[in-house]
């Protein structure tokens, strides 16, 4: 097949659902990693707007706004639209069409056993939509429609990559070698906890956003969960499982300084307030250039839309060609 987008190093695809502005957990866990991968791979970064609807379809006015917020964060963090292809999922119907075809290759029982689905069902307190059940099949289509070789994801997404590999294998068995079995790429960076030490999550109110002001960030840092066993600055403190130190590990460039603060914290020679003030400075300094870029970017939302449109148009013929190939192998001929 004629592939308009060539690369010798292999192709990756990954993405986010546009659920709102990105937080520092997204930055250290995923976006920083994607930025590095841009030098090695041909990259597709997907705005998975259809996936938003699987759990929230009652706030249509949010989606468009969140697409702009996510794009602004990505670009400010170093995603480069000249090197990577930005794709809007819903604007390429071939994604949904391929999802329908792949849904024929997987049993309902297999889908209902996927851990992310089971967790969501427990959390939702309402009847899951059929779309939620097929969420990972749509993701499989997102990945395989570009014949992707590798998918950078967080650990929580591994079951979806496993499904993707199964679908590719099954397809190849039945219809002949067509699709790669993509490898998951896990970033080495440990996951950053939220300010309350739970998983950082938009809906938990425990996230530090890239778009915040330094004052807002400092406020959140000062209210951060620390060592609950410590009531006085002179009590010996615990560094492990303490989010303040997880953040210093992630953001403080002065490694020796961090080890020194940790040692003094363990010995009860430095108080929480001092450590938090330091962390707030470190975090705000780290984010300052990104925030400056973001302000300039978000001031021109039209340009963001243009970049997304350009990437989507670049991806479209490739997605459509691969869809046709798959349709033909499955015995369909939609062009008659
Ligand atoms: N499920 C992913 C998430 O919530 C988003 C996503 C959609 C994705 N399609 C994808 C990630 C394809 C990687 C590849 O984070």
Coordinates of C-alpha atoms and ligand atoms in Angstrom, one line a residue:
X1 CA 0.0 0.0 0.0
X2 CA 1.1 3.5 -0.7
X3 CA 1.9 5.2 2.6
X4 CA 2.0 9.0 2.2
X5 CA 3.7 9.4 5.6
X6 CA 7.0 7.6 5.6
X7 CA 9.4 6.9 8.4
X8 CA 12.1 4.3 8.9
X9 CA 11.8 4.4 12.7
X10 CA 8.3 3.2 13.0
X11 CA 5.0 4.9 13.8
X12 CA 3.4 5.7 17.1
X13 CA -0.1 6.9 17.9
X14 CA -1.4 8.0 21.2
X15 CA -3.8 10.5 22.5
X16 CA -6.0 12.1 25.2
X17 CA -9.7 12.5 25.6
X18 CA -10.5 16.3 25.6
X19 CA -11.9 16.2 29.2
X20 CA -10.4 19.6 30.2
X21 CA -7.0 21.3 30.6
X22 CA -4.0 19.1 31.2
X23 CA -2.4 18.8 34.7
X24 CA 1.1 18.2 35.8
X25 CA 0.4 14.5 36.0
X26 CA -0.3 14.5 32.3
X27 CA 2.9 16.5 31.8
X28 CA 5.4 14.2 33.6
X29 CA 3.5 11.0 32.8
X30 CA 2.7 11.4 29.2
X31 CA 3.3 14.7 27.3
X32 CA 7.0 15.1 28.3
X33 CA 7.5 11.5 27.0
X34 CA 5.7 12.1 23.8
X35 CA 7.8 15.2 23.2
X36 CA 11.0 13.0 23.4
X37 CA 9.4 10.4 21.1
X38 CA 8.9 13.0 18.4
X39 CA 12.7 12.8 17.8
X40 CA 12.5 9.0 17.3
X41 CA 9.2 8.1 15.7
X42 CA 6.7 9.3 13.2
X43 CA 4.0 10.5 15.7
X44 CA 0.2 10.7 15.6
X45 CA -1.4 12.5 18.5
X46 CA -5.1 12.0 18.7
X47 CA -7.8 14.2 20.3
X48 CA -10.2 11.4 21.2
X49 CA -13.4 13.4 21.3
X50 CA -15.7 10.4 20.5
X51 CA -14.3 8.7 23.6
X52 CA -15.5 11.6 25.8
X53 CA -19.1 10.7 24.9
X54 CA -18.8 7.2 26.3
X55 CA -19.2 8.7 29.8
X56 CA -20.4 12.2 29.3
X57 CA -22.8 13.1 26.6
X58 CA -24.8 15.8 28.4
X59 CA -22.3 18.7 28.1
X60 CA -21.9 19.2 24.4
X61 CA -20.7 22.8 24.9
X62 CA -17.7 21.5 26.8
X63 CA -16.1 19.4 24.1
X64 CA -15.1 22.1 21.7
X65 CA -13.6 24.2 24.4
X66 CA -11.7 21.3 25.9
X67 CA -10.2 20.5 22.5
X68 CA -8.6 23.9 22.4
X69 CA -7.5 23.7 26.1
X70 CA -5.8 20.3 25.4
X71 CA -4.2 21.4 22.2
X72 CA -2.8 24.6 23.9
X73 CA -1.3 22.5 26.7
X74 CA 0.2 20.0 24.2
X75 CA 1.9 22.6 22.1
X76 CA 3.1 24.7 25.1
X77 CA 4.7 21.5 26.4
X78 CA 6.6 20.9 23.2
X79 CA 4.4 18.9 20.9
X80 CA 5.5 20.1 17.5
X81 CA 2.8 20.2 14.8
X82 CA 5.5 20.4 12.1
X83 CA 6.9 17.0 13.1
X84 CA 3.9 15.3 14.6
X85 CA 0.4 14.8 13.1
X86 CA -2.5 16.1 15.2
X87 CA -5.7 14.2 14.5
X88 CA -9.3 14.9 15.5
X89 CA -10.9 11.5 15.9
X90 CA -14.5 12.4 15.0
X91 CA -13.4 14.3 11.9
X92 CA -12.2 11.0 10.3
X93 CA -15.2 8.7 10.1
X94 CA -12.9 5.9 9.1
X95 CA -12.0 5.5 12.8
X96 CA -15.7 4.7 13.7
X97 CA -16.2 2.5 10.6
X98 CA -13.2 0.4 11.5
X99 CA -14.4 0.2 15.1
X100 CA -17.6 -1.3 13.8
X101 CA -15.7 -3.9 11.7
X102 CA -13.5 -4.8 14.6
X103 CA -16.5 -5.2 16.9
X104 CA -17.3 -8.3 14.8
X105 CA -14.1 -10.0 15.8
X106 CA -14.5 -9.7 19.6
X107 CA -17.0 -11.3 21.9
X108 CA -19.2 -9.4 24.4
X109 CA -17.7 -11.6 27.1
X110 CA -14.2 -10.5 26.2
X111 CA -15.2 -6.8 26.3
X112 CA -17.0 -7.0 29.6
X113 CA -13.9 -8.6 31.3
X114 CA -11.7 -5.6 30.5
X115 CA -10.6 -4.1 33.8
X116 CA -11.0 -0.4 32.8
X117 CA -14.6 -1.1 31.9
X118 CA -15.3 -3.0 35.2
X119 CA -13.8 -0.1 37.2
X120 CA -15.8 2.6 35.3
X121 CA -19.0 0.6 35.8
X122 CA -18.3 0.5 39.6
X123 CA -17.6 4.3 39.7
X124 CA -20.4 5.5 37.4
X125 CA -23.4 4.7 39.6
X126 CA -25.4 4.4 36.5
X127 CA -26.0 1.9 33.7
X128 CA -22.9 1.9 31.4
X129 CA -23.6 2.8 27.8
X130 CA -23.0 0.3 25.0
X131 CA -20.4 2.9 23.9
X132 CA -18.5 2.4 27.1
X133 CA -18.3 -1.3 26.5
X134 CA -16.9 -0.8 23.0
X135 CA -14.6 2.0 24.1
X136 CA -11.5 -0.2 23.8
X137 CA -12.5 -1.4 20.3
X138 CA -12.7 2.2 19.1
X139 CA -9.2 2.7 20.6
X140 CA -8.1 -0.4 18.8
X141 CA -9.4 1.2 15.5
X142 CA -7.6 4.5 16.3
X143 CA -4.3 2.5 16.6
X144 CA -4.6 0.0 13.8
X145 CA -6.1 2.3 11.2
X146 CA -2.6 3.9 10.9
X147 CA -0.8 0.5 11.1
X148 CA 0.9 1.8 14.3
X149 CA 3.9 0.0 15.6
X150 CA 4.0 1.3 19.1
X151 CA 1.6 3.1 21.5
X152 CA 2.9 5.2 24.4
X153 CA 0.4 4.7 27.2
X154 CA 0.1 4.7 31.0
X155 CA -0.1 1.4 32.8
X156 CA -3.9 1.7 33.1
X157 CA -4.2 1.5 29.3
X158 CA -2.3 -1.8 28.9
X159 CA -5.5 -3.9 28.8
X160 CA -6.5 -1.8 25.7
X161 CA -3.2 -2.5 24.0
X162 CA -3.5 -6.1 24.8
X163 CA -6.9 -6.1 23.1
X164 CA -5.4 -4.2 20.1
X165 CA -2.8 -6.9 19.7
X166 CA -5.4 -9.7 19.9
X167 CA -7.6 -8.0 17.3
X168 CA -4.6 -7.6 14.9
X169 CA -3.6 -11.2 15.4
X170 CA -7.1 -12.5 14.9
X171 CA -7.5 -10.3 11.8
X172 CA -4.2 -11.5 10.3
X173 CA -5.1 -15.2 11.0
X174 CA -8.4 -15.0 9.3
X175 CA -7.7 -12.5 6.4
X176 CA -4.0 -12.8 5.9
X177 CA -1.0 -10.7 7.2
X178 CA -2.2 -7.1 7.2
X179 CA -1.9 -5.4 10.6
X180 CA 1.1 -4.9 12.9
X181 CA 0.8 -6.0 16.6
X182 CA 1.6 -2.7 18.3
X183 CA 3.9 -2.6 21.3
X184 CA 3.0 -0.6 24.4
X185 CA 5.6 2.0 25.4
X186 CA 5.6 2.8 29.1
X187 CA 7.3 5.9 30.2
X188 CA 9.9 5.3 32.9
X189 CA 8.6 8.2 35.0
X190 CA 6.6 7.2 38.0
X191 CA 3.0 8.4 38.1
X192 CA 2.6 11.7 40.0
X193 CA 0.1 11.6 42.8
X194 CA -2.6 14.2 43.3
X195 CA -2.3 16.9 46.0
X196 CA -4.4 14.6 48.3
X197 CA -2.1 11.6 47.5
X198 CA -4.8 9.8 45.6
X199 CA -4.4 9.4 41.8
X200 CA -4.4 12.8 40.1
X201 CA -7.7 13.2 38.4
X202 CA -9.7 16.2 37.2
X203 CA -12.9 15.0 38.9
X204 CA -11.1 14.6 42.3
X205 CA -10.2 18.3 42.6
X206 CA -6.6 17.3 43.4
X207 CA -4.9 18.3 40.2
X208 CA -2.4 21.1 39.5
X209 CA -3.1 22.5 36.0
X210 CA -0.6 23.8 33.5
X211 CA -2.8 26.8 32.8
X212 CA -3.0 28.0 36.5
X213 CA -1.4 31.1 37.8
X214 CA 1.7 30.7 40.0
X215 CA -0.4 31.8 43.0
X216 CA -3.0 29.1 42.4
X217 CA -0.3 26.5 42.2
X218 CA 1.4 27.8 45.4
X219 CA -1.9 27.7 47.2
X220 CA -2.5 24.1 46.2
X221 CA 1.0 23.1 47.2
X222 CA 0.6 24.7 50.6
X223 CA -2.6 22.6 51.1
X224 CA -1.0 19.4 49.9
X225 CA -1.2 16.2 51.9
X226 CA 2.1 15.3 53.6
X227 CA 3.1 12.9 56.4
X228 CA 0.0 12.5 58.5
X229 CA 2.0 11.1 61.4
X230 CA 3.9 14.3 61.8
X231 CA 2.4 17.1 64.0
X232 CA 5.5 19.2 64.7
X233 CA 8.4 20.2 62.4
X234 CA 10.7 18.5 64.9
X235 CA 9.0 15.1 64.5
X236 CA 10.9 12.7 62.3
X237 CA 9.1 12.7 58.9
X238 CA 8.3 10.1 56.3
X239 CA 9.5 10.8 52.8
X240 CA 8.2 7.7 51.1
X241 CA 4.5 7.9 50.1
X242 CA 4.7 11.7 50.7
X243 CA 3.5 13.5 47.6
X244 CA 5.6 16.6 48.4
X245 CA 8.7 14.6 47.8
X246 CA 7.3 12.8 44.8
X247 CA 6.9 16.2 43.3
X248 CA 10.4 17.3 44.2
X249 CA 11.8 14.1 42.7
X250 CA 9.9 15.0 39.5
X251 CA 10.6 18.7 39.2
X252 CA 13.6 19.9 41.3
X253 CA 16.7 20.0 39.1
X254 CA 18.9 20.2 42.2
X255 CA 19.2 16.4 42.9
X256 CA 21.6 16.9 45.8
X257 CA 19.4 19.6 47.3
X258 CA 16.5 17.2 47.2
X259 CA 18.5 14.4 49.0
X260 CA 19.5 17.0 51.6
X261 CA 15.9 18.1 52.3
X262 CA 14.8 14.5 52.5
X263 CA 17.5 13.7 55.0
X264 CA 16.6 16.8 57.1
X265 CA 12.9 15.9 56.9
X266 CA 13.5 12.4 58.2
X267 CA 15.5 13.8 61.1
X268 CA 12.8 16.3 62.0
X269 CA 15.0 19.3 61.0
X270 CA 12.8 20.9 58.5
X271 CA 9.1 21.7 58.6
X272 CA 6.4 21.0 56.1
X273 CA 5.8 24.7 55.4
X274 CA 9.5 25.2 54.4
X275 CA 9.5 22.2 52.1
X276 CA 6.2 23.2 50.5
X277 CA 7.4 26.8 49.9
X278 CA 10.4 25.4 48.2
X279 CA 8.3 23.0 46.1
X280 CA 5.9 25.8 45.1
X281 CA 9.0 27.8 43.8
X282 CA 10.4 24.8 42.0
X283 CA 7.1 23.9 40.4
X284 CA 6.3 27.5 39.3
X285 CA 9.8 27.9 37.9
X286 CA 9.5 24.7 36.0
X287 CA 6.2 25.7 34.5
X288 CA 6.9 29.4 33.8
X289 CA 8.2 29.0 30.2
X290 CA 5.4 26.6 29.4
X291 CA 2.8 28.9 30.8
X292 CA 4.2 31.8 28.9
X293 CA 4.0 29.9 25.6
X294 CA 0.5 28.7 26.5
X295 CA -0.8 32.2 27.0
X296 CA 0.4 33.2 23.5
X297 CA -1.0 30.1 22.0
X298 CA -4.5 30.2 23.6
X299 CA -4.8 33.8 22.6
X300 CA -5.2 32.5 19.0
X301 CA -7.6 29.6 19.1
X302 CA -8.2 29.9 15.4
X303 CA -4.6 28.9 14.7
X304 CA -5.0 25.9 17.0
X305 CA -8.0 24.8 15.0
X306 CA -6.0 25.3 11.7
X307 CA -3.2 23.1 13.0
X308 CA -5.7 20.4 14.0
X309 CA -7.4 20.6 10.7
X310 CA -4.1 20.4 8.8
X311 CA -3.0 17.3 10.7
X312 CA -6.4 15.7 10.3
X313 CA -6.3 16.3 6.6
X314 CA -2.8 14.8 6.4
X315 CA -4.0 11.7 8.2
X316 CA -7.3 11.2 6.4
X317 CA -6.1 9.6 3.2
X318 CA -3.9 7.2 5.0
X319 CA -6.7 6.2 7.4
X320 CA -9.2 5.8 4.5
X321 CA -6.7 3.7 2.4
X322 CA -6.2 1.3 5.3
X323 CA -9.9 1.1 6.0
X324 CA -10.6 0.2 2.3
X325 CA -7.9 -2.5 2.5
X326 CA -9.5 -4.0 5.6
X327 CA -13.0 -3.8 4.2
X328 CA -11.9 -5.5 1.0
X329 CA -10.2 -8.3 3.0
X330 CA -13.4 -8.8 5.0
X331 CA -15.4 -9.2 1.8
X332 CA -16.9 -5.8 1.5
X333 CA -16.7 -3.4 -1.4
X334 CA -18.2 -0.1 -0.3
X335 CA -17.0 1.7 -3.5
X336 CA -18.9 -0.9 -5.6
Ligands
LIG1 N1 -8.0 5.9 26.2 C1 -7.0 6.9 26.1 C2 -7.0 7.6 27.4 O1 -8.1 7.8 28.0 C3 -7.2 7.9 25.0 C4 -7.1 7.2 23.6 C5 -8.1 7.1 22.7 C6 -5.9 6.6 23.1 N2 -7.6 6.4 21.6 C7 -6.3 6.1 21.8 C8 -4.6 6.4 23.6 C9 -5.3 5.4 21.0 C10 -3.7 5.7 22.8 C11 -4.1 5.2 21.6 O2 -6.0 8.1 27.9

